[in-house]
Coordinates of C-alpha atoms (C1' of nucleotides) in Angstrom, one line a residue:
Chain A
M1 CA 158.5 125.1 22.4
Q2 CA 159.0 128.5 20.9
R3 CA 162.1 129.3 23.1
P4 CA 165.2 128.8 21.1
F5 CA 167.7 126.3 22.4
V6 CA 170.8 127.7 24.1
H7 CA 174.1 126.0 23.5
P8 CA 177.2 127.0 25.4
A9 CA 180.3 128.0 23.3
V10 CA 182.9 125.2 23.3
E11 CA 185.2 127.3 25.4
D12 CA 182.6 127.7 28.1
V13 CA 182.0 124.0 28.4
T14 CA 183.4 122.6 31.6
L15 CA 184.8 119.2 32.3
E16 CA 182.6 118.9 35.3
S17 CA 179.4 119.6 33.4
I18 CA 180.4 117.0 30.9
L19 CA 181.1 114.4 33.5
Y20 CA 178.0 115.3 35.4
A21 CA 175.9 114.8 32.2
L22 CA 177.6 111.5 31.4
A23 CA 177.3 110.1 34.9
D24 CA 173.6 109.4 34.5
P25 CA 172.9 106.0 33.0
T26 CA 170.1 107.3 30.9
R27 CA 172.0 110.1 29.5
L28 CA 175.1 108.0 28.8
E29 CA 172.7 105.7 26.9
I30 CA 171.4 108.6 24.9
V31 CA 174.9 109.8 24.1
K32 CA 176.0 106.3 23.0
K33 CA 173.0 106.1 20.7
L34 CA 173.8 109.5 19.2
A35 CA 177.4 108.5 18.8
G36 CA 176.3 105.4 17.0
G37 CA 174.3 107.0 14.2
S38 CA 176.2 109.3 12.0
C39 CA 173.6 112.0 11.6
G40 CA 171.3 113.7 14.2
M41 CA 168.4 111.9 15.9
N42 CA 165.2 113.1 17.4
C43 CA 164.6 112.8 21.1
S44 CA 162.3 109.9 21.3
M45 CA 164.6 108.1 18.8
A46 CA 167.7 108.6 21.0
A47 CA 166.1 108.0 24.4
P48 CA 165.3 104.7 25.9
A49 CA 161.9 103.6 24.6
D50 CA 160.0 103.5 27.9
L51 CA 161.3 106.8 29.4
P52 CA 158.5 109.3 30.1
K53 CA 158.6 112.2 27.8
S54 CA 159.1 114.8 30.5
T55 CA 162.1 112.9 31.8
Q56 CA 163.4 112.7 28.3
S57 CA 163.0 116.3 27.8
H58 CA 164.9 117.0 31.0
H59 CA 167.8 114.8 30.1
F60 CA 168.2 116.4 26.7
Q61 CA 168.2 119.8 28.3
V62 CA 171.0 118.7 30.7
L63 CA 173.0 117.3 27.8
R64 CA 172.5 120.4 25.8
E65 CA 173.4 122.8 28.6
A66 CA 176.5 120.7 29.4
G67 CA 177.6 121.2 25.8
L68 CA 177.5 117.6 24.9
I69 CA 174.8 117.8 22.2
R70 CA 173.5 120.4 19.8
S71 CA 169.7 120.5 19.2
E72 CA 167.8 121.9 16.4
R73 CA 164.1 122.2 15.8
R74 CA 163.0 120.5 12.6
G75 CA 159.3 121.0 12.2
T76 CA 157.6 119.2 15.0
E77 CA 160.7 117.4 16.2
V78 CA 164.1 118.2 17.6
V79 CA 167.2 116.8 16.0
N80 CA 170.1 116.2 18.3
A81 CA 173.7 115.6 17.5
L82 CA 176.8 115.0 19.6
R83 CA 179.3 117.9 19.5
C84 CA 182.2 115.4 19.1
A85 CA 184.7 117.3 17.1
E86 CA 184.4 120.5 19.2
L87 CA 184.7 118.5 22.4
E88 CA 187.6 116.4 21.2
K89 CA 189.4 119.6 20.6
R90 CA 188.6 121.0 24.0
F91 CA 189.0 117.9 26.1
P92 CA 191.1 115.5 24.0
G93 CA 190.3 111.9 24.4
V94 CA 187.7 112.3 27.1
I95 CA 184.5 111.6 25.2
A96 CA 186.3 109.1 22.9
S97 CA 187.7 107.0 25.7
I98 CA 184.4 107.0 27.6
L99 CA 182.5 105.9 24.5
K100 CA 185.0 103.2 23.8
A101 CA 184.9 102.0 27.4
S102 CA 181.1 102.0 27.4
E103 CA 181.1 99.8 24.3
K104 CA 183.3 97.2 26.0
T105 CA 181.2 97.3 29.1
K106 CA 177.7 97.1 27.6
K107 CA 177.9 93.4 26.5
R108 CA 176.9 91.9 29.7
Chain B
M1 CA 186.1 102.2 62.3
Q2 CA 186.6 98.5 62.8
R3 CA 184.8 97.5 59.7
P4 CA 187.4 96.7 57.0
F5 CA 187.2 98.6 53.7
V6 CA 185.6 96.9 50.8
H7 CA 187.1 97.4 47.4
P8 CA 185.5 96.1 44.2
A9 CA 187.7 93.9 42.0
V10 CA 188.8 95.8 38.9
E11 CA 186.6 93.7 36.7
D12 CA 183.6 94.6 38.7
V13 CA 184.2 98.3 38.4
T14 CA 181.7 99.9 36.1
L15 CA 182.2 102.9 33.9
E16 CA 179.1 104.4 35.3
S17 CA 180.2 104.3 38.8
I18 CA 183.5 105.9 37.8
L19 CA 181.8 108.7 36.0
Y20 CA 179.3 109.1 38.8
A21 CA 182.1 109.4 41.3
L22 CA 184.1 111.8 39.2
A23 CA 181.1 114.0 38.4
D24 CA 181.1 115.6 41.8
P25 CA 183.4 118.6 42.0
T26 CA 184.6 117.7 45.5
R27 CA 185.4 114.2 44.5
L28 CA 187.1 115.3 41.3
E29 CA 189.2 117.6 43.5
I30 CA 190.2 114.8 45.8
V31 CA 191.1 112.5 42.9
K32 CA 193.2 115.3 41.3
K33 CA 195.0 115.8 44.6
L34 CA 195.6 112.0 44.9
A35 CA 196.9 111.9 41.3
G36 CA 199.3 114.7 42.1
G37 CA 201.1 113.1 44.9
S38 CA 202.9 109.9 44.1
C39 CA 202.1 108.0 47.2
G40 CA 199.0 107.7 49.3
M41 CA 197.4 110.5 51.2
N42 CA 195.2 110.5 54.3
C43 CA 191.6 111.8 54.0
S44 CA 191.9 115.2 55.5
M45 CA 195.0 115.8 53.4
A46 CA 193.3 114.9 50.1
A47 CA 190.0 116.6 50.8
P48 CA 189.3 120.3 50.6
A49 CA 190.3 121.9 53.8
D50 CA 186.9 123.3 54.9
L51 CA 184.9 120.2 54.1
P52 CA 183.1 118.7 57.1
K53 CA 184.5 115.4 58.1
S54 CA 181.3 113.5 57.7
T55 CA 181.0 114.7 54.2
Q56 CA 184.6 113.8 53.5
S57 CA 184.0 110.4 54.9
H58 CA 181.1 110.0 52.6
H59 CA 183.0 111.1 49.5
F60 CA 185.8 108.7 50.2
Q61 CA 183.4 105.9 50.6
V62 CA 181.8 106.7 47.2
L63 CA 185.3 106.9 45.6
R64 CA 186.2 103.6 47.2
E65 CA 183.1 101.8 46.2
A66 CA 183.3 103.1 42.7
G67 CA 186.7 101.5 42.5
L68 CA 188.6 104.7 42.0
I69 CA 190.7 104.6 45.2
R70 CA 192.1 102.0 47.5
S71 CA 192.1 102.8 51.2
E72 CA 194.1 101.3 54.0
R73 CA 194.1 102.0 57.7
R74 CA 197.4 103.1 59.0
G75 CA 197.1 103.6 62.7
T76 CA 194.6 106.3 63.3
E77 CA 194.5 107.5 59.8
V78 CA 193.4 106.1 56.4
V79 CA 195.8 106.2 53.5
N80 CA 194.1 106.6 50.1
A81 CA 195.6 106.0 46.7
L82 CA 194.3 106.1 43.2
R83 CA 194.0 102.8 41.4
C84 CA 195.4 104.3 38.3
A85 CA 197.2 101.3 36.8
E86 CA 194.3 98.9 37.2
L87 CA 191.8 101.4 35.9
E88 CA 193.9 102.3 32.9
K89 CA 193.9 98.6 32.0
R90 CA 190.2 98.3 32.4
F91 CA 189.1 101.6 30.9
P92 CA 192.1 102.8 28.7
G93 CA 192.5 106.5 28.6
V94 CA 189.4 107.4 30.6
I95 CA 191.0 108.5 33.9
A96 CA 194.1 109.8 32.2
S97 CA 192.3 112.1 29.7
I98 CA 190.0 113.3 32.5
L99 CA 192.9 114.2 34.7
K100 CA 194.7 115.9 31.9
A101 CA 191.6 117.9 30.9
S102 CA 191.0 118.9 34.5
E103 CA 194.5 120.3 34.7
K104 CA 194.0 122.4 31.7
T105 CA 190.7 123.7 33.0
K106 CA 191.6 124.5 36.6
K107 CA 193.7 127.6 35.9
R108 CA 190.9 130.0 35.9
Chain C
dT1 C1' 194.9 105.9 81.9
dC2 C1' 193.9 110.1 79.5
dA3 C1' 193.7 113.3 75.9
dA4 C1' 194.2 114.2 71.1
dT5 C1' 193.7 112.9 66.4
dA6 C1' 191.4 110.7 62.4
dG7 C1' 187.6 109.0 60.7
dT8 C1' 182.7 106.8 61.0
dT9 C1' 177.7 106.7 61.8
dC10 C1' 173.3 108.6 62.3
dG11 C1' 169.4 111.4 61.4
dA12 C1' 167.3 115.2 59.6
dA13 C1' 167.2 119.4 56.7
dA14 C1' 168.3 120.9 52.1
dA15 C1' 168.9 120.1 47.3
dT16 C1' 167.9 117.2 43.1
dC17 C1' 165.5 114.1 40.2
dT18 C1' 161.5 111.9 38.2
dT19 C1' 157.2 111.9 36.4
dG20 C1' 152.1 112.7 35.4
dA21 C1' 149.1 116.2 33.8
dA22 C1' 148.3 120.0 31.2
dC23 C1' 150.2 122.7 27.5
dT24 C1' 152.4 124.6 23.0
dA25 C1' 154.0 124.1 18.1
dC26 C1' 154.0 122.3 13.9
dG27 C1' 152.4 119.5 9.9
dG28 C1' 149.1 116.9 7.3
dA29 C1' 144.4 115.7 6.2
dA30 C1' 140.0 116.9 4.8
Chain D
dT1 C1' 141.6 126.9 7.4
dT2 C1' 140.2 124.2 10.8
dC3 C1' 141.2 120.0 13.2
dC4 C1' 143.8 116.1 14.7
dG5 C1' 148.0 113.7 15.8
dT6 C1' 152.8 113.9 16.9
dA7 C1' 156.9 115.8 19.3
dG8 C1' 158.4 118.0 22.9
dT9 C1' 158.0 121.5 27.0
dT10 C1' 156.6 123.2 31.5
dC11 C1' 155.0 122.8 36.1
dA12 C1' 154.5 121.0 40.6
dA13 C1' 154.9 117.7 43.8
dG14 C1' 156.5 113.2 45.5
dA15 C1' 160.7 110.4 45.8
dT16 C1' 165.5 110.1 46.1
dT17 C1' 170.2 112.0 47.3
dT18 C1' 173.4 115.1 49.5
dT19 C1' 175.1 117.5 53.2
dC20 C1' 176.5 118.2 57.7
dG21 C1' 176.2 118.7 63.0
dA22 C1' 176.5 115.7 66.9
dA23 C1' 177.7 111.8 69.0
dC24 C1' 180.7 107.9 68.6
dT25 C1' 185.0 104.5 67.8
dA26 C1' 189.8 103.3 67.2
dT27 C1' 194.5 104.3 67.7
dT28 C1' 198.6 106.8 69.2
dG29 C1' 201.4 109.3 72.4
dA30 C1' 202.1 111.4 76.8

DNA sequence: TCAATAGTTCGAAAATCTTGAACTACGGAA
DNA sequence: TTCCGTAGTTCAAGATTTTCGAACTATTGA
């Protein structure tokens, strides 16, 4: 827990890592939830309720390393936030259109 | 080879299957190549040159079942084409923005 | 009819993912 | 301050996916 989080610079974020991160249903779920709330969210808040913590942790790591989220330790918890603005600048429309599409799709 | 190809109806295509299919570097490469040419392309044409045929075949199957491409047998070969228009209607901007982003990224 | 081309199928080795168990860090209570 | 609970991480191994060689099928052209 002491190791600081590593976030890639926006210019180092690759499209592929983004797609890879979003291709997992659980991670897409997390991203959707983060996109919903305006401010950051801790891990257990953003992840599906029944997901084992070790799996949670793994998914957040993938999202972080892909450059999709920014994580910050706040006491005992970790606050995660989507890097929307930066990513929109780097890959215009990609995240936005995916999030929009995912909203339309979810009511099923 | 006799089995006919199965293509999902547009309305059955899921965002997740699309993202999953595109998240693989090889498959993204294939999709980019298909998006480049205006008409269909056979498998070996669209796939990276050195990719084993069995792997090729697998990737095309994934793309097909995800709903990204439509494949048709033409004599001994299979002609593949992106289902752009349909997908644009179902998931506006998703494929387009990804393709655009991938162009920007590729020059490296 | 035969050979060549284009792709598919199968099975097994290699690579990834998932998760329980044990652990670390921090904050609050006593 | 020490102890407990909460939040998250790490590790290792079992489960799942991917990859790809080898053998196969279909179709075309000679």
